[in-house]
mmCIF file of C-alpha atoms in Angstrom:
data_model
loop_
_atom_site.group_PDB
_atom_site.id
_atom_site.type_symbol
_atom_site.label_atom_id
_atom_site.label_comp_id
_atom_site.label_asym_id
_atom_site.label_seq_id
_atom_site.Cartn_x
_atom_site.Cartn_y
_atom_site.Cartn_z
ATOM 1 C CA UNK A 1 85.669 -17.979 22.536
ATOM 2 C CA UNK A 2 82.736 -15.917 23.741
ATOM 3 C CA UNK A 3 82.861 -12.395 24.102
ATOM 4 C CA UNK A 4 82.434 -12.709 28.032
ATOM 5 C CA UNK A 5 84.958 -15.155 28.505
ATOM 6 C CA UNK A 6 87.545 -12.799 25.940
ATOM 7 C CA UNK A 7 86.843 -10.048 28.491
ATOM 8 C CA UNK A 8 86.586 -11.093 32.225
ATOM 9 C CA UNK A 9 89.024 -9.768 34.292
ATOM 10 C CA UNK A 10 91.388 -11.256 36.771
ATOM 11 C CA UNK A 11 89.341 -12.678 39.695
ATOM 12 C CA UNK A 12 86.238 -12.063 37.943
ATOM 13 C CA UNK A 13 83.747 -14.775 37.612
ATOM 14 C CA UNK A 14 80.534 -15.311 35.952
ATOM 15 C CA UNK A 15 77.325 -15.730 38.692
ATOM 16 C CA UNK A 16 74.629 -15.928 35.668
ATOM 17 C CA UNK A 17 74.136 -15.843 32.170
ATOM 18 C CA UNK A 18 71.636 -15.491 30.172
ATOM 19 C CA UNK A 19 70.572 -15.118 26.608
ATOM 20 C CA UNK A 20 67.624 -13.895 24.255
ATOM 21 C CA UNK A 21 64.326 -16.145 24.930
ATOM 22 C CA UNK A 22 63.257 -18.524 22.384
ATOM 23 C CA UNK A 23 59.986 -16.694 21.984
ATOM 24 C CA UNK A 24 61.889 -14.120 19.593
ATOM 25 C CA UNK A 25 60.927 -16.865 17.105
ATOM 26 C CA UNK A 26 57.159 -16.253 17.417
ATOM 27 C CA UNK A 27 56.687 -13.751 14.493
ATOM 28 C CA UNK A 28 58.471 -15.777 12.139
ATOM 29 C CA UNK A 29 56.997 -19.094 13.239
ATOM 30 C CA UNK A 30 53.654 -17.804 12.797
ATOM 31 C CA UNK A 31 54.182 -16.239 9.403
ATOM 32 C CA UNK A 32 55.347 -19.431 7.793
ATOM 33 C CA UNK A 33 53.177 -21.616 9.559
ATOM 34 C CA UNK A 34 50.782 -19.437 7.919
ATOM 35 C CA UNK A 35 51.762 -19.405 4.902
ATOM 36 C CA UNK A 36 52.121 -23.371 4.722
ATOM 37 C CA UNK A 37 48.576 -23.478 6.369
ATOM 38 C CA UNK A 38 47.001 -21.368 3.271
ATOM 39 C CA UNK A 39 49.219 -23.506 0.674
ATOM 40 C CA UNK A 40 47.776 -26.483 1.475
ATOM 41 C CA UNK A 41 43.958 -25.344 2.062
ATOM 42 C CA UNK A 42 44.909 -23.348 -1.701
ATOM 43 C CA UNK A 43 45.926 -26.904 -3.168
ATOM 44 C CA UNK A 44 43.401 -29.195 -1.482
ATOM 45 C CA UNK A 45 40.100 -27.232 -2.512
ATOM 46 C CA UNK A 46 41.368 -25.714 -5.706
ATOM 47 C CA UNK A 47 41.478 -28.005 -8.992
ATOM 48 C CA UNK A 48 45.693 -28.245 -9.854
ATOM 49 C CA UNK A 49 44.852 -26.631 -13.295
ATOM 50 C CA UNK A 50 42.799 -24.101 -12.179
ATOM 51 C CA UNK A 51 45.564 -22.795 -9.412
ATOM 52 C CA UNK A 52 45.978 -19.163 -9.835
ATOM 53 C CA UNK A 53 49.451 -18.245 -9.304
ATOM 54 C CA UNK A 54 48.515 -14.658 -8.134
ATOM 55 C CA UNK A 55 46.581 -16.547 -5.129
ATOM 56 C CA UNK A 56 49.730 -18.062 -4.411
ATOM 57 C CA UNK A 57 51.793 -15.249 -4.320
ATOM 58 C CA UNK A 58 51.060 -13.455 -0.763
ATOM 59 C CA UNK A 59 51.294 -16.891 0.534
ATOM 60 C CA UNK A 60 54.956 -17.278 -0.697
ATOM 61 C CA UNK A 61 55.646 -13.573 0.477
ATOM 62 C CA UNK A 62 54.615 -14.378 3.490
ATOM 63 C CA UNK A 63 56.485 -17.033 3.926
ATOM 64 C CA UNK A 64 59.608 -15.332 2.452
ATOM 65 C CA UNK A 65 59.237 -12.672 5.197
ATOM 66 C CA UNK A 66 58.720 -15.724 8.021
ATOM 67 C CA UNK A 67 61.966 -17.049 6.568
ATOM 68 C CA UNK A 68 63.927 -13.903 6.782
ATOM 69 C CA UNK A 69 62.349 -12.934 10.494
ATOM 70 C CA UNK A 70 63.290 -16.402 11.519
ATOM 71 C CA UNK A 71 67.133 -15.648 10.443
ATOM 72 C CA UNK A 72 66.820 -12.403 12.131
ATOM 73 C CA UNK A 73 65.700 -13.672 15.087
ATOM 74 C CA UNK A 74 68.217 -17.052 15.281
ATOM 75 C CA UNK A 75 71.318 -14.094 14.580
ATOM 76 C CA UNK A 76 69.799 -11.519 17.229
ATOM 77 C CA UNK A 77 69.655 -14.737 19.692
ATOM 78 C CA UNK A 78 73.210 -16.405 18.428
ATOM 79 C CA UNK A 79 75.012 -12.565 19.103
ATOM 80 C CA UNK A 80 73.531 -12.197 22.251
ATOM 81 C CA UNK A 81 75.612 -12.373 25.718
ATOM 82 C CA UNK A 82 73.365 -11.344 29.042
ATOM 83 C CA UNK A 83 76.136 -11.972 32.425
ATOM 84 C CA UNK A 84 76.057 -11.075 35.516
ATOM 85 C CA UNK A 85 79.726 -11.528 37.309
ATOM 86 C CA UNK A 86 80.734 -11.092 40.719
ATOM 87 C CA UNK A 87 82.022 -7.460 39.590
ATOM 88 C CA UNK A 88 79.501 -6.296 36.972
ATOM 89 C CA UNK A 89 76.706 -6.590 34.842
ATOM 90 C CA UNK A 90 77.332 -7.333 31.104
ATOM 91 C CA UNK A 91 75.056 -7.075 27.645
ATOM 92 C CA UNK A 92 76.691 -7.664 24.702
ATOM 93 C CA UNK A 93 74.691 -8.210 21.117
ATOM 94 C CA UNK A 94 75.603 -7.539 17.632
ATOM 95 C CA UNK A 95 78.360 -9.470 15.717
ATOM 96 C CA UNK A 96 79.627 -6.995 12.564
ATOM 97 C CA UNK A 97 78.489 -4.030 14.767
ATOM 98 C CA UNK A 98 79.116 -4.829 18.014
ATOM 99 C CA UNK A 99 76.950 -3.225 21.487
ATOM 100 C CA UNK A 100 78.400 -3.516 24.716
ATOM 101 C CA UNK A 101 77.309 -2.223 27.702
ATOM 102 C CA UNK A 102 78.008 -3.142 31.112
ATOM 103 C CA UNK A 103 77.443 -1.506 34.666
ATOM 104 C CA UNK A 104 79.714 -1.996 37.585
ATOM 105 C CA UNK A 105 77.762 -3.799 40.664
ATOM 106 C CA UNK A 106 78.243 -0.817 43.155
ATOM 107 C CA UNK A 107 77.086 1.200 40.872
ATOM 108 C CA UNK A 108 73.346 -0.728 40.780
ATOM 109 C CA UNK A 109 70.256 0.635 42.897
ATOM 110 C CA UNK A 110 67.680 -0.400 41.352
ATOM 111 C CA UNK A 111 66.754 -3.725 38.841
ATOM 112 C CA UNK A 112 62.875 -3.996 37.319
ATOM 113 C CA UNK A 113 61.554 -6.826 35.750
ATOM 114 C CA UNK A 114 58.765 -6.399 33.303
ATOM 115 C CA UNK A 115 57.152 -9.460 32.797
ATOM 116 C CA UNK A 116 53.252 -10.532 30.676
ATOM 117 C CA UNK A 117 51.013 -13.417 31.216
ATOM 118 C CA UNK A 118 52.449 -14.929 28.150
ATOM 119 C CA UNK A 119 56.159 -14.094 30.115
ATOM 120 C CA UNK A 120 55.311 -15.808 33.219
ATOM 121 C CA UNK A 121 54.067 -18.653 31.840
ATOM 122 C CA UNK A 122 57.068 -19.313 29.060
ATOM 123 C CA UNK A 123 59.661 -17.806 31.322
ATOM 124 C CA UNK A 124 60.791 -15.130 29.612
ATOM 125 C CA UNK A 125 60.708 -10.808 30.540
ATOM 126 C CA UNK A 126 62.184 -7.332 30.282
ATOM 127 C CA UNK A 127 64.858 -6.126 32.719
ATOM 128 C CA UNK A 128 65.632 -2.484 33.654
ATOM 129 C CA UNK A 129 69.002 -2.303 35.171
ATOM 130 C CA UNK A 130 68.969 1.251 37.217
ATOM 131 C CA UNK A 131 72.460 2.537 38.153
ATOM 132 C CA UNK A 132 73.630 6.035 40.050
ATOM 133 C CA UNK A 133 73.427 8.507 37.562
ATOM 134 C CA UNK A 134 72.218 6.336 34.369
ATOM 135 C CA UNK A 135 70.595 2.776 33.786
ATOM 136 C CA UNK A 136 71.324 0.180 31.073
ATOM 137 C CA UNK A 137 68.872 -0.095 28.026
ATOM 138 C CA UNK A 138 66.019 -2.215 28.706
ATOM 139 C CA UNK A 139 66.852 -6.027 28.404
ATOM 140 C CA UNK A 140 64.210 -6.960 26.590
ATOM 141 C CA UNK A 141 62.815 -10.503 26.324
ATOM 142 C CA UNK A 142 65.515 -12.584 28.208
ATOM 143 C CA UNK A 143 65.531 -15.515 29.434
ATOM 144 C CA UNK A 144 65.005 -15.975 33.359
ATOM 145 C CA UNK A 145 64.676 -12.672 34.271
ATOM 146 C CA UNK A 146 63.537 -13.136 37.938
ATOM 147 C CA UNK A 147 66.646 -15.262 38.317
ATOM 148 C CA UNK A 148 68.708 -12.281 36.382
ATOM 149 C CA UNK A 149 67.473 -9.713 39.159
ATOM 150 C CA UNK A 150 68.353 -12.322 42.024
ATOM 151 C CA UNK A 151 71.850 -12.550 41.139
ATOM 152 C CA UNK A 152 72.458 -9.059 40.926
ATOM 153 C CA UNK A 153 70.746 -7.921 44.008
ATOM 154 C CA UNK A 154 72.138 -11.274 46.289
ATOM 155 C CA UNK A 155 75.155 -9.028 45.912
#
């Protein structure tokens, strides 16, 4: 059971959800694809016995580090719970350590979405959720956002 469902109250249902975008995968993708790339070009123009293991080595660093981002990235993305509910907003990530915040929906004025070139095109932005008296963290790189700020300000 999700964390939203574990917590809605009685007569509370969820308008939207939302989660991490896909593009947190970029670093990591990169970095490996990378680090295959120079593997190859390091086996096809360089005589097997003459392969120097110490060129080899940032390559397989690199890739260790794509590797690790990637897993990073997949748990950030897995732990993450982005809702808006007929009652209240809710942002949830974290799964040892656990961060919860959530704002009540009369208690919203204001809701900003951030969003680059590369953001418009792949669907993906930052959200500023501005409350009376405090705001919630900035949402960064969810999915939909323009959809996000529509369902909390349809009321």
């Amino acid at each position: 059971m999700s964390y939203l469902q574990h917590i809605l109250q009685p007569g509370e249902t969820v308008k939207f959800a939302t989660r991490l975008h896909w593009s947190v995968y970029w670093p990591g993708l990169l970095a490996v694809t990378l680090a295959g790339l120079g593997c190859v070009v390091a086996l096809v123009t360089v005589d097997m016995d003459r392969i120097n293991p110490v060129l080899l080595s940032p390559l397989g660093l690199l890739f260790a580090w794509g590797a690790f981002s990637l897993t990073v990235a997949w748990v950030r993305r897995w732990t993450t719970e982005i809702a808006v509910t007929n009652r209240r907003i809710i942002f949830k990530h974290g799964f040892f350590r656990r961060h919860t915040i959530e704002m009540n929906m009369d208690k919203v004025e204001s809701v900003d979405v951030d969003q680059s070139v590369a953001g418009r095109l792949f669907g993906y932005g930052d959200i500023l959720v501005r409350g009376t008296g405090a705001s919630l963290e900035p949402l960064r790189r969810i999915a939909q956002p323009i959809e996000f700020r529509n369902h909390v300000t349809a009321g």
